[in-house]
XYZ file of C-alpha atoms in Angstrom:
396
model
C -27.053 -27.716 -34.562
C -25.731 -28.186 -31.029
C -25.552 -25.022 -28.909
C -22.026 -24.349 -27.657
C -21.298 -25.015 -24.029
C -21.423 -21.783 -21.901
C -18.012 -22.488 -20.380
C -16.469 -22.929 -23.843
C -17.950 -19.607 -24.994
C -16.596 -17.861 -21.917
C -13.140 -19.388 -22.488
C -13.199 -18.246 -26.145
C -14.069 -14.676 -25.131
C -11.359 -14.685 -22.467
C -8.713 -15.985 -24.881
C -9.702 -13.409 -27.474
C -9.360 -10.653 -24.866
C -5.867 -11.700 -23.821
C -4.560 -12.599 -27.309
C -6.025 -9.749 -29.330
C -3.470 -7.476 -31.014
C -4.346 -4.566 -28.768
C -3.448 -6.571 -25.700
C -0.291 -8.404 -26.813
C 1.563 -5.069 -26.728
C 1.196 -5.169 -22.962
C 3.707 -8.055 -22.891
C 6.502 -5.526 -23.334
C 7.702 -3.568 -20.301
C 5.928 -0.168 -20.177
C 9.176 1.877 -20.357
C 10.317 0.005 -23.451
C 6.877 0.299 -25.081
C 6.805 4.087 -24.573
C 10.425 4.426 -25.704
C 9.692 2.640 -29.001
C 6.710 4.894 -29.572
C 8.869 8.019 -29.084
C 11.587 6.633 -31.336
C 8.975 5.944 -34.027
C 7.589 9.491 -33.824
C 11.019 11.077 -34.197
C 12.051 9.085 -37.275
C 10.509 8.453 -40.669
C 11.217 6.475 -43.819
C 12.961 8.221 -46.669
C 11.416 7.702 -50.108
C 12.167 4.136 -51.121
C 12.214 2.778 -47.553
C 9.289 0.959 -45.954
C 10.912 0.040 -42.647
C 8.214 1.559 -40.396
C 5.278 0.265 -42.409
C 4.724 -2.670 -40.064
C 5.377 -0.763 -36.848
C 1.778 -1.016 -35.711
C 1.480 -0.480 -31.976
C -1.799 -2.405 -31.820
C 0.446 -5.451 -32.276
C 3.348 -6.791 -30.238
C 6.334 -4.437 -30.694
C 8.633 -7.407 -30.222
C 7.463 -8.579 -33.658
C 8.485 -5.308 -35.337
C 11.331 -5.440 -37.912
C 14.599 -4.625 -36.200
C 13.282 -5.162 -32.674
C 14.553 -8.116 -30.658
C 13.209 -8.843 -27.199
C 14.218 -11.120 -24.417
C 11.328 -11.632 -22.036
C 9.604 -8.269 -21.664
C 12.650 -6.158 -22.536
C 14.125 -4.879 -25.829
C 17.714 -6.107 -26.151
C 18.514 -5.171 -29.760
C 17.271 -2.387 -31.978
C 18.276 -2.180 -35.642
C 16.722 1.003 -37.079
C 16.159 0.942 -40.823
C 15.981 -1.617 -43.592
C 19.458 -3.185 -43.959
C 18.782 -4.596 -47.423
C 20.838 -3.206 -50.325
C 19.143 -0.306 -52.044
C 17.131 0.866 -49.036
C 17.306 4.643 -48.679
C 17.331 4.720 -44.875
C 15.639 7.035 -42.411
C 15.386 10.735 -41.617
C 14.640 12.608 -38.425
C 16.447 12.563 -35.104
C 17.394 10.010 -32.476
C 15.024 10.421 -29.543
C 16.526 10.593 -26.007
C 14.060 7.895 -24.907
C 16.553 5.371 -26.271
C 18.064 5.603 -22.805
C 14.888 4.046 -21.372
C 15.778 0.760 -23.098
C 17.949 -0.147 -20.180
C 18.516 -3.756 -21.283
C 19.585 -2.757 -24.792
C 22.744 -4.591 -25.898
C 22.830 -3.643 -29.617
C 21.842 -0.392 -31.326
C 22.354 0.209 -35.040
C 21.144 2.665 -37.648
C 21.277 2.070 -41.405
C 22.849 4.748 -43.640
C 20.391 7.600 -44.213
C 19.781 11.213 -43.254
C 19.212 11.084 -39.509
C 20.525 14.336 -38.058
C 21.018 16.117 -34.773
C 23.078 15.034 -31.758
C 23.713 11.591 -30.412
C 21.539 11.468 -27.259
C 23.674 11.395 -24.123
C 20.943 9.216 -22.610
C 22.472 6.271 -24.506
C 24.814 5.998 -21.539
C 21.852 4.714 -19.515
C 21.882 1.542 -21.652
C 24.383 -0.063 -19.309
C 24.405 -3.410 -21.156
C 25.204 -1.906 -24.568
C 27.862 -3.866 -26.451
C 27.343 -2.764 -30.056
C 26.797 0.835 -31.207
C 26.731 1.557 -34.955
C 25.312 4.861 -36.240
C 27.505 5.450 -39.272
C 26.790 7.213 -42.592
C 24.130 9.631 -41.466
C 24.128 13.364 -40.659
C 24.627 13.179 -36.884
C 26.320 16.304 -35.525
C 27.652 17.799 -32.316
C 30.004 16.260 -29.804
C 30.396 12.560 -29.043
C 28.735 12.346 -25.597
C 31.534 11.786 -23.040
C 29.078 9.707 -21.009
C 29.382 6.914 -23.593
C 32.729 6.175 -21.954
C 30.837 4.773 -18.953
C 29.484 1.849 -21.017
C 32.033 -0.697 -19.882
C 30.591 -3.544 -22.003
C 30.984 -1.731 -25.347
C 32.860 -3.839 -27.891
C 32.063 -2.017 -31.129
C 31.626 1.761 -31.668
C 31.089 2.876 -35.247
C 30.128 6.554 -35.644
C 31.933 7.020 -38.945
C 30.807 9.201 -41.863
C 28.738 11.757 -39.961
C 29.213 15.431 -39.103
C 30.477 14.949 -35.526
C 32.777 17.625 -34.140
C 34.643 18.384 -30.938
C 37.207 16.078 -29.399
C 37.327 12.305 -28.844
C 36.229 11.633 -25.254
C 39.410 10.918 -23.328
C 38.134 7.722 -21.741
C 36.481 6.242 -24.820
C 39.627 4.434 -26.106
C 40.204 2.986 -22.622
C 36.994 0.962 -22.470
C 38.081 -2.499 -21.283
C 36.173 -4.540 -23.905
C 36.470 -2.268 -26.937
C 37.651 -4.161 -30.030
C 36.476 -1.810 -32.828
C 36.529 2.004 -32.795
C 35.500 3.773 -36.041
C 35.177 7.562 -35.965
C 36.359 8.223 -39.520
C 35.017 10.837 -41.949
C 33.885 13.376 -39.322
C 35.081 16.796 -38.123
C 36.797 15.730 -34.914
C 39.698 17.818 -33.674
C 42.247 17.785 -30.877
C 44.591 14.926 -30.030
C 44.099 11.180 -30.001
C 43.603 10.050 -26.387
C 45.867 7.427 -24.842
C 44.957 3.759 -24.860
C 45.066 1.282 -22.024
C 48.058 -1.075 -22.089
C 45.735 -4.077 -21.872
C 43.301 -2.803 -24.546
C 41.902 -5.571 -26.790
C 41.431 -3.106 -29.669
C 41.683 -4.760 -33.120
C 40.426 -2.031 -35.477
C 41.076 1.710 -35.105
C 39.839 3.971 -37.891
C 40.105 7.733 -37.346
C 40.850 8.780 -40.932
C 39.622 12.049 -42.481
C 39.173 14.169 -39.405
C 41.083 17.213 -38.097
C 43.111 15.469 -35.408
C 46.497 16.896 -34.492
C 49.461 16.261 -32.239
C 51.506 13.079 -31.878
C 50.190 9.559 -32.232
C 49.940 8.349 -28.631
C 52.137 5.487 -27.562
C 52.065 2.734 -26.908
C 49.193 1.733 -29.174
C 47.462 -1.569 -28.345
C 49.615 -4.503 -29.476
C 46.394 -6.299 -30.494
C 45.759 -3.878 -33.417
C 45.325 -5.430 -36.851
C 43.784 -2.495 -38.706
C 45.058 1.057 -38.175
C 43.977 4.036 -40.279
C 44.795 7.582 -39.200
C 45.127 9.101 -42.672
C 44.135 12.613 -43.752
C 44.540 14.341 -40.429
C 47.153 16.799 -39.126
C 49.180 14.374 -37.014
C 52.869 15.031 -36.463
C 55.922 13.550 -34.756
C 57.771 10.251 -35.169
C 56.434 6.712 -35.428
C 59.636 4.639 -35.259
C 59.035 3.775 -31.595
C 55.308 3.154 -31.990
C 54.935 0.949 -35.072
C 57.425 -1.871 -34.321
C 55.297 -3.006 -31.374
C 52.267 -3.625 -33.626
C 53.315 -7.077 -34.817
C 49.749 -8.162 -35.700
C 49.017 -5.393 -38.186
C 47.533 -6.384 -41.534
C 46.532 -2.858 -42.669
C 48.317 0.427 -41.973
C 47.373 3.843 -43.388
C 49.046 6.953 -41.967
C 49.002 8.848 -45.257
C 48.427 12.597 -45.657
C 49.670 13.788 -42.293
C 52.758 15.628 -41.059
C 54.667 12.663 -39.676
C 58.457 12.753 -39.762
C 61.583 10.784 -38.899
C 62.614 7.356 -40.186
C 60.323 4.518 -41.200
C 61.109 1.461 -39.038
C 62.466 -1.406 -41.119
C 60.554 -4.038 -39.188
C 57.221 -2.761 -40.521
C 57.982 -4.276 -43.953
C 58.234 -7.798 -42.583
C 54.709 -7.770 -41.154
C 51.914 -9.425 -43.163
C 50.430 -6.038 -44.055
C 48.241 -6.111 -47.139
C 48.338 -2.320 -47.559
C 51.132 -0.079 -46.240
C 50.210 3.532 -46.951
C 52.617 6.158 -45.588
C 52.530 8.602 -48.518
C 52.272 12.393 -48.260
C 54.184 12.876 -45.029
C 57.694 14.115 -44.175
C 59.412 10.775 -43.506
C 63.145 10.972 -44.104
C 66.311 8.930 -43.917
C 67.227 5.619 -45.564
C 65.070 2.537 -45.833
C 66.402 -0.587 -44.171
C 63.624 -3.160 -44.429
C 63.840 -6.283 -42.350
C 63.949 -9.378 -44.564
C 61.795 -10.987 -45.747
C 59.460 -8.238 -46.956
C 55.894 -9.540 -46.638
C 53.993 -6.391 -47.596
C 52.326 -6.618 -51.002
C 51.289 -2.924 -51.395
C 53.804 -0.212 -50.442
C 53.117 3.482 -50.951
C 55.870 5.761 -49.632
C 55.432 8.501 -52.243
C 55.673 12.236 -51.520
C 58.137 11.987 -48.619
C 61.832 12.869 -48.111
C 63.322 9.397 -48.227
C 66.837 9.076 -49.631
C 69.702 6.686 -50.342
C 69.492 3.682 -52.603
C 66.271 1.764 -53.117
C 66.538 -1.473 -51.114
C 66.396 -4.584 -53.299
C 64.219 -6.314 -50.680
C 61.274 -4.086 -51.617
C 61.010 -5.911 -54.955
C 59.074 -8.633 -53.104
C 56.001 -6.365 -53.160
C 53.506 -6.230 -56.063
C 52.523 -2.560 -55.934
C 55.399 -0.161 -55.230
C 55.033 3.619 -55.077
C 58.334 5.395 -54.265
C 57.811 8.467 -56.436
C 58.493 12.028 -55.310
C 61.313 11.230 -52.909
C 65.107 11.648 -52.907
C 66.303 8.169 -53.841
C 69.669 7.987 -55.636
C 71.818 5.428 -57.430
C 70.746 2.691 -59.810
C 67.563 0.701 -59.580
C 68.458 -2.825 -58.427
C 68.170 -5.354 -61.229
C 65.766 -7.538 -59.253
C 63.068 -4.919 -59.830
C 63.456 -5.344 -63.596
C 63.285 -9.131 -63.300
C 60.215 -8.993 -61.135
C 58.395 -6.616 -63.491
C 59.212 -8.777 -66.515
C 57.926 -11.969 -64.906
C 54.747 -10.300 -63.642
C 55.702 -10.230 -59.983
C 55.534 -6.440 -59.802
C 52.389 -4.867 -61.225
C 53.115 -1.213 -60.420
C 56.527 0.408 -60.029
C 56.468 4.192 -59.714
C 59.920 5.755 -59.315
C 59.364 9.133 -60.968
C 60.637 12.392 -59.459
C 63.671 10.998 -57.646
C 67.429 11.272 -58.355
C 67.996 7.810 -59.793
C 70.901 7.429 -62.210
C 70.241 4.130 -64.031
C 68.156 1.033 -64.631
C 69.604 -1.919 -66.554
C 66.989 -3.685 -68.653
C 69.110 -6.661 -69.682
C 68.941 -8.500 -73.017
C 65.235 -7.868 -73.578
C 63.621 -4.474 -73.755
C 60.201 -3.373 -72.636
C 57.836 -4.480 -69.905
C 54.628 -6.570 -69.938
C 51.507 -4.750 -71.098
C 49.771 -5.368 -67.785
C 52.525 -3.717 -65.738
C 52.773 0.000 -64.990
C 56.257 1.467 -64.678
C 57.199 5.127 -64.491
C 60.773 6.439 -64.373
C 60.348 10.061 -65.495
C 62.178 13.036 -64.025
C 65.229 11.281 -62.629
C 68.922 11.787 -63.316
C 68.742 9.579 -66.389
C 66.768 9.177 -69.551
C 64.125 6.494 -69.023
C 65.542 3.323 -70.680
C 62.107 2.500 -72.065
C 59.020 4.514 -72.905
C 56.180 3.741 -70.513
C 52.830 5.275 -69.736
C 53.132 7.454 -66.658
C 50.349 9.057 -64.651
C 49.453 12.621 -65.599
C 50.880 13.983 -62.344
C 54.396 12.880 -63.481
C 54.477 15.758 -65.952
C 56.007 15.913 -69.427
C 59.726 16.227 -68.608
C 61.646 12.990 -69.144
C 64.679 13.847 -67.028
C 65.883 16.279 -64.378
C 68.024 19.288 -65.266
C 71.729 18.269 -64.985
C 72.451 20.871 -62.281
C 70.030 19.043 -59.931
C 71.830 15.709 -60.271
C 74.920 14.361 -58.489
C 78.124 14.373 -60.533
């Protein structure tokens, strides 16, 4: 057996020293290394999650699940196992996150992480993506987040956040997605910059009040402000939003007329129910909206025939009068309309034509109008048992 060369042995020992797991951790910048250690100590796996199992600090932290490095700095941190069925994390977000000064993306899987959002996040000046939704985070949204001029996506939805929306947050120059839904936020919606590139705005299910600020960004495609306490008119705000594909303003205190131009936009879901909208409907032709819910408002006059272009139509609990245009009957019979709810109005007739009845797959309700329903149909339970209005409530 030939004895190994002394130089080769020395080189082997040297390589082992520099490449051993205990030493590769030194590749990462010290501030980032210490920050990851603090983050690890403040969070833990919920039963069913094994995210932190391989966070062994005798190895290179840049090889940890959810950690992405560029050079010696952490640039992305995805906390928790994103695979379906993972139960997420518990604990609190440690303020040392602010020490990851090159961080561009920070996300947290749904779980039970509680406590405040650290204001030190504002020290991550390169942050572009912030997603901490569906946890138990509480307290105010740190106003200092508004200083992160590179932010494109902010998703803090489905937490327990309270207080007001920071006034400068919607004015971030690169912000395209803002989701603060399902929290306990109060106060008014701050104004937006005229040049805002915002595409998605979701503030539903909070305690926001006051008027919807105008003008809203013309770039908006998704707008949900439902289940708040918003008031005022929208007829000067909505017509400008010509790129909308989803609009939900339901369950507020909005009033005034509904602008006719909104029906000609390619909106997949138009949800304006449970407000105080009033006046007549004058939709701009052609109607391109497939789902229209205007129920529980104060809309009156005749039902416009143009609305028959939609597939799901909810006009119940309003003040519509006159006869139902025959095109609605035709569209239901040929399967073009799947749902037509007209109950609890003041309608006086609906001509079925030579054939009676509607397709089995359609859902039509005409109860509690100023007429006997021309055909028996299955109505939702909320329609009640009465087939028609008392005569004294109907026009002569």
